[in-house]
Amino acid sequence: MAEAHVVGRAVAAVHADLRRAFGSRLVSGTDADAVFDSLHHRWDTVLAETPELREHAADVRAVFERARAENPTLRVQRTHGDLHLGQPLRTARGWVVIDLEGEPMAPFEERERLRPTHRDVAGMLRSFDYAAGHRLLAVERESGDDEPSTSGAGPVADAAGRELAVAAARQDAFCAGYARVLDGPRGRPALLRALRLEKAVYEVAYELANRPSCLGSPSRLCAASSGAEPLPTPSVC
């Protein structure tokens, strides 16, 4: 957990450097609405390609709208844009963050858009979930059980409980490290939850475009991220 804490500090330091170099601004009204409208737009795009997700449409939109209602004012700035566990690297001089060009699927004008730093934090938290999901997937394959649960008994249920606890501890450590440098990201829980859900939606869109056979169950993935299930199912490749 100590490394997650240090990575949190490193990510916050990058945000602080970007803020010093390019500035930041407070937005409200239509400018703040644009942040949340973009979440709905991404969801609409995925729904058009994945009909099985329609059962989650209202729940996902409710998460986005709650974040909008609770965050009428946002601070936006330049961010990493595609932050996950593959981007921070440990070097002899400490942790560095690479690949600041944004999401590979996004056009340039979208990559340079100012956003809340919570979006990068959400990417890291989602990435801890994703790593836990891959470890659980290995247990599922060994047991032949493709419906994991944290209730009941058995190897999959036990593994799910362990992975949930480990992922949560790493997320807590990351956020605590981040808060040593900048404002703690968990001060806006509805915003953070909405942006974590957006990351899950992005994963579905990315896999559909690049590795559709690896997608696994997008319905379970989005249900997990919106709170209906405790642990997401990553791609199956």
PDB file of C-alpha atoms in Angstrom, residues 47-160:
ATOM      1  CA  LEU A  47     -25.529   2.113 -25.927  1.00  0.00           C
ATOM      2  CA  ALA A  48     -25.910   2.340 -29.690  1.00  0.00           C
ATOM      3  CA  GLU A  49     -23.313  -0.416 -30.114  1.00  0.00           C
ATOM      4  CA  THR A  50     -24.234  -2.563 -27.100  1.00  0.00           C
ATOM      5  CA  PRO A  51     -27.995  -3.142 -26.734  1.00  0.00           C
ATOM      6  CA  GLU A  52     -27.531  -5.399 -23.714  1.00  0.00           C
ATOM      7  CA  LEU A  53     -26.491  -2.373 -21.678  1.00  0.00           C
ATOM      8  CA  ARG A  54     -29.862  -0.680 -22.074  1.00  0.00           C
ATOM      9  CA  GLU A  55     -31.089  -2.244 -18.848  1.00  0.00           C
ATOM     10  CA  HIS A  56     -28.527  -0.049 -17.053  1.00  0.00           C
ATOM     11  CA  ALA A  57     -29.296   3.135 -19.002  1.00  0.00           C
ATOM     12  CA  ALA A  58     -31.376   4.849 -16.323  1.00  0.00           C
ATOM     13  CA  ASP A  59     -29.032   3.884 -13.470  1.00  0.00           C
ATOM     14  CA  VAL A  60     -25.976   5.186 -15.300  1.00  0.00           C
ATOM     15  CA  ARG A  61     -27.667   8.445 -16.226  1.00  0.00           C
ATOM     16  CA  ALA A  62     -28.782   8.893 -12.614  1.00  0.00           C
ATOM     17  CA  VAL A  63     -25.144   8.669 -11.476  1.00  0.00           C
ATOM     18  CA  PHE A  64     -24.147  11.340 -13.998  1.00  0.00           C
ATOM     19  CA  GLU A  65     -27.042  13.626 -13.057  1.00  0.00           C
ATOM     20  CA  ARG A  66     -26.393  13.344  -9.347  1.00  0.00           C
ATOM     21  CA  ALA A  67     -22.815  14.446  -9.989  1.00  0.00           C
ATOM     22  CA  ARG A  68     -24.108  17.403 -12.009  1.00  0.00           C
ATOM     23  CA  ALA A  69     -26.535  18.417  -9.258  1.00  0.00           C
ATOM     24  CA  GLU A  70     -23.900  18.233  -6.516  1.00  0.00           C
ATOM     25  CA  ASN A  71     -21.170  20.005  -8.492  1.00  0.00           C
ATOM     26  CA  PRO A  72     -22.522  23.243  -9.985  1.00  0.00           C
ATOM     27  CA  THR A  73     -18.983  24.658  -9.952  1.00  0.00           C
ATOM     28  CA  LEU A  74     -15.885  22.794 -11.107  1.00  0.00           C
ATOM     29  CA  ARG A  75     -12.189  23.609 -11.295  1.00  0.00           C
ATOM     30  CA  VAL A  76     -10.803  22.489 -14.640  1.00  0.00           C
ATOM     31  CA  GLN A  77      -7.268  22.379 -16.031  1.00  0.00           C
ATOM     32  CA  ARG A  78      -4.940  20.404 -18.269  1.00  0.00           C
ATOM     33  CA  THR A  79      -4.808  16.780 -17.141  1.00  0.00           C
ATOM     34  CA  HIS A  80      -3.144  13.539 -18.190  1.00  0.00           C
ATOM     35  CA  GLY A  81      -6.293  12.405 -19.965  1.00  0.00           C
ATOM     36  CA  ASP A  82      -5.769   8.635 -20.005  1.00  0.00           C
ATOM     37  CA  LEU A  83      -4.317   7.749 -16.629  1.00  0.00           C
ATOM     38  CA  HIS A  84      -4.162   4.139 -15.482  1.00  0.00           C
ATOM     39  CA  LEU A  85      -1.725   1.795 -13.757  1.00  0.00           C
ATOM     40  CA  GLY A  86       0.380   1.448 -16.899  1.00  0.00           C
ATOM     41  CA  GLN A  87       1.325   5.129 -16.921  1.00  0.00           C
ATOM     42  CA  PRO A  88       3.207   5.713 -13.618  1.00  0.00           C
ATOM     43  CA  LEU A  89       6.715   4.227 -13.804  1.00  0.00           C
ATOM     44  CA  ARG A  90       9.133   3.745 -10.936  1.00  0.00           C
ATOM     45  CA  THR A  91      12.640   4.929 -11.747  1.00  0.00           C
ATOM     46  CA  ALA A  92      15.847   5.258  -9.759  1.00  0.00           C
ATOM     47  CA  ARG A  93      14.828   8.860  -9.028  1.00  0.00           C
ATOM     48  CA  GLY A  94      11.262   8.070  -8.028  1.00  0.00           C
ATOM     49  CA  TRP A  95       7.916   7.739  -9.776  1.00  0.00           C
ATOM     50  CA  VAL A  96       7.255   9.469 -13.094  1.00  0.00           C
ATOM     51  CA  VAL A  97       4.072   9.627 -15.172  1.00  0.00           C
ATOM     52  CA  ILE A  98       4.294   9.026 -18.920  1.00  0.00           C
ATOM     53  CA  ASP A  99       2.082   9.283 -22.026  1.00  0.00           C
ATOM     54  CA  LEU A 100       0.281  12.569 -21.440  1.00  0.00           C
ATOM     55  CA  GLU A 101      -1.264  12.617 -24.923  1.00  0.00           C
ATOM     56  CA  GLY A 102      -4.740  11.588 -23.740  1.00  0.00           C
ATOM     57  CA  GLU A 103      -7.065   8.807 -24.842  1.00  0.00           C
ATOM     58  CA  PRO A 104      -5.912   7.156 -28.084  1.00  0.00           C
ATOM     59  CA  MET A 105      -9.467   7.106 -29.494  1.00  0.00           C
ATOM     60  CA  ALA A 106     -10.148  10.802 -28.848  1.00  0.00           C
ATOM     61  CA  PRO A 107      -9.669  13.586 -31.438  1.00  0.00           C
ATOM     62  CA  PHE A 108      -7.053  16.220 -30.673  1.00  0.00           C
ATOM     63  CA  GLU A 109      -9.525  18.938 -29.695  1.00  0.00           C
ATOM     64  CA  GLU A 110     -11.035  16.630 -27.099  1.00  0.00           C
ATOM     65  CA  ARG A 111      -7.636  15.631 -25.718  1.00  0.00           C
ATOM     66  CA  GLU A 112      -6.700  19.236 -24.988  1.00  0.00           C
ATOM     67  CA  ARG A 113     -10.017  20.025 -23.294  1.00  0.00           C
ATOM     68  CA  LEU A 114      -9.775  21.300 -19.720  1.00  0.00           C
ATOM     69  CA  ARG A 115     -11.191  18.813 -17.220  1.00  0.00           C
ATOM     70  CA  PRO A 116     -11.443  18.238 -13.473  1.00  0.00           C
ATOM     71  CA  THR A 117      -8.370  16.472 -12.089  1.00  0.00           C
ATOM     72  CA  HIS A 118     -10.829  13.985 -10.574  1.00  0.00           C
ATOM     73  CA  ARG A 119     -11.027  12.375 -14.006  1.00  0.00           C
ATOM     74  CA  ASP A 120      -7.400  11.242 -13.827  1.00  0.00           C
ATOM     75  CA  VAL A 121      -7.932  10.061 -10.258  1.00  0.00           C
ATOM     76  CA  ALA A 122     -10.973   8.104 -11.421  1.00  0.00           C
ATOM     77  CA  GLY A 123      -8.814   6.418 -14.053  1.00  0.00           C
ATOM     78  CA  MET A 124      -6.368   5.234 -11.416  1.00  0.00           C
ATOM     79  CA  LEU A 125      -9.085   4.021  -9.046  1.00  0.00           C
ATOM     80  CA  ARG A 126     -10.793   2.196 -11.890  1.00  0.00           C
ATOM     81  CA  SER A 127      -7.448   0.653 -12.811  1.00  0.00           C
ATOM     82  CA  PHE A 128      -7.072  -0.811  -9.315  1.00  0.00           C
ATOM     83  CA  ASP A 129     -10.530  -2.363  -9.777  1.00  0.00           C
ATOM     84  CA  TYR A 130      -9.496  -3.688 -13.176  1.00  0.00           C
ATOM     85  CA  ALA A 131      -6.351  -5.323 -11.798  1.00  0.00           C
ATOM     86  CA  ALA A 132      -8.388  -6.979  -9.046  1.00  0.00           C
ATOM     87  CA  GLY A 133     -10.869  -8.193 -11.635  1.00  0.00           C
ATOM     88  CA  HIS A 134      -8.121  -9.878 -13.647  1.00  0.00           C
ATOM     89  CA  ARG A 135      -6.892 -11.739 -10.581  1.00  0.00           C
ATOM     90  CA  LEU A 136     -10.440 -12.834  -9.828  1.00  0.00           C
ATOM     91  CA  LEU A 137     -10.890 -13.930 -13.435  1.00  0.00           C
ATOM     92  CA  ALA A 138      -8.013 -16.389 -12.994  1.00  0.00           C
ATOM     93  CA  VAL A 139      -9.802 -17.914  -9.993  1.00  0.00           C
ATOM     94  CA  GLU A 140     -13.060 -18.127 -11.967  1.00  0.00           C
ATOM     95  CA  ARG A 141     -11.330 -19.996 -14.779  1.00  0.00           C
ATOM     96  CA  GLU A 142      -9.772 -22.474 -12.381  1.00  0.00           C
ATOM     97  CA  SER A 143     -13.086 -23.102 -10.615  1.00  0.00           C
ATOM     98  CA  GLY A 144     -15.277 -23.022 -13.718  1.00  0.00           C
ATOM     99  CA  ASP A 145     -17.553 -20.460 -12.033  1.00  0.00           C
ATOM    100  CA  ASP A 146     -18.356 -17.397 -14.149  1.00  0.00           C
ATOM    101  CA  GLU A 147     -20.728 -15.790 -11.641  1.00  0.00           C
ATOM    102  CA  PRO A 148     -18.568 -14.565  -8.752  1.00  0.00           C
ATOM    103  CA  SER A 149     -20.138 -13.291  -5.559  1.00  0.00           C
ATOM    104  CA  THR A 150     -18.915 -11.901  -2.304  1.00  0.00           C
ATOM    105  CA  SER A 151     -21.634 -13.833  -0.447  1.00  0.00           C
ATOM    106  CA  GLY A 152     -21.713 -17.541   0.206  1.00  0.00           C
ATOM    107  CA  ALA A 153     -18.732 -19.843   0.235  1.00  0.00           C
ATOM    108  CA  GLY A 154     -16.218 -21.254  -2.202  1.00  0.00           C
ATOM    109  CA  PRO A 155     -12.989 -20.134  -3.857  1.00  0.00           C
ATOM    110  CA  VAL A 156     -14.564 -17.486  -6.095  1.00  0.00           C
ATOM    111  CA  ALA A 157     -16.505 -15.876  -3.245  1.00  0.00           C
ATOM    112  CA  ASP A 158     -13.413 -15.938  -1.032  1.00  0.00           C
ATOM    113  CA  ALA A 159     -11.246 -14.467  -3.794  1.00  0.00           C
ATOM    114  CA  ALA A 160     -13.798 -11.741  -4.520  1.00  0.00           C
TER     115      ALA A 160
END
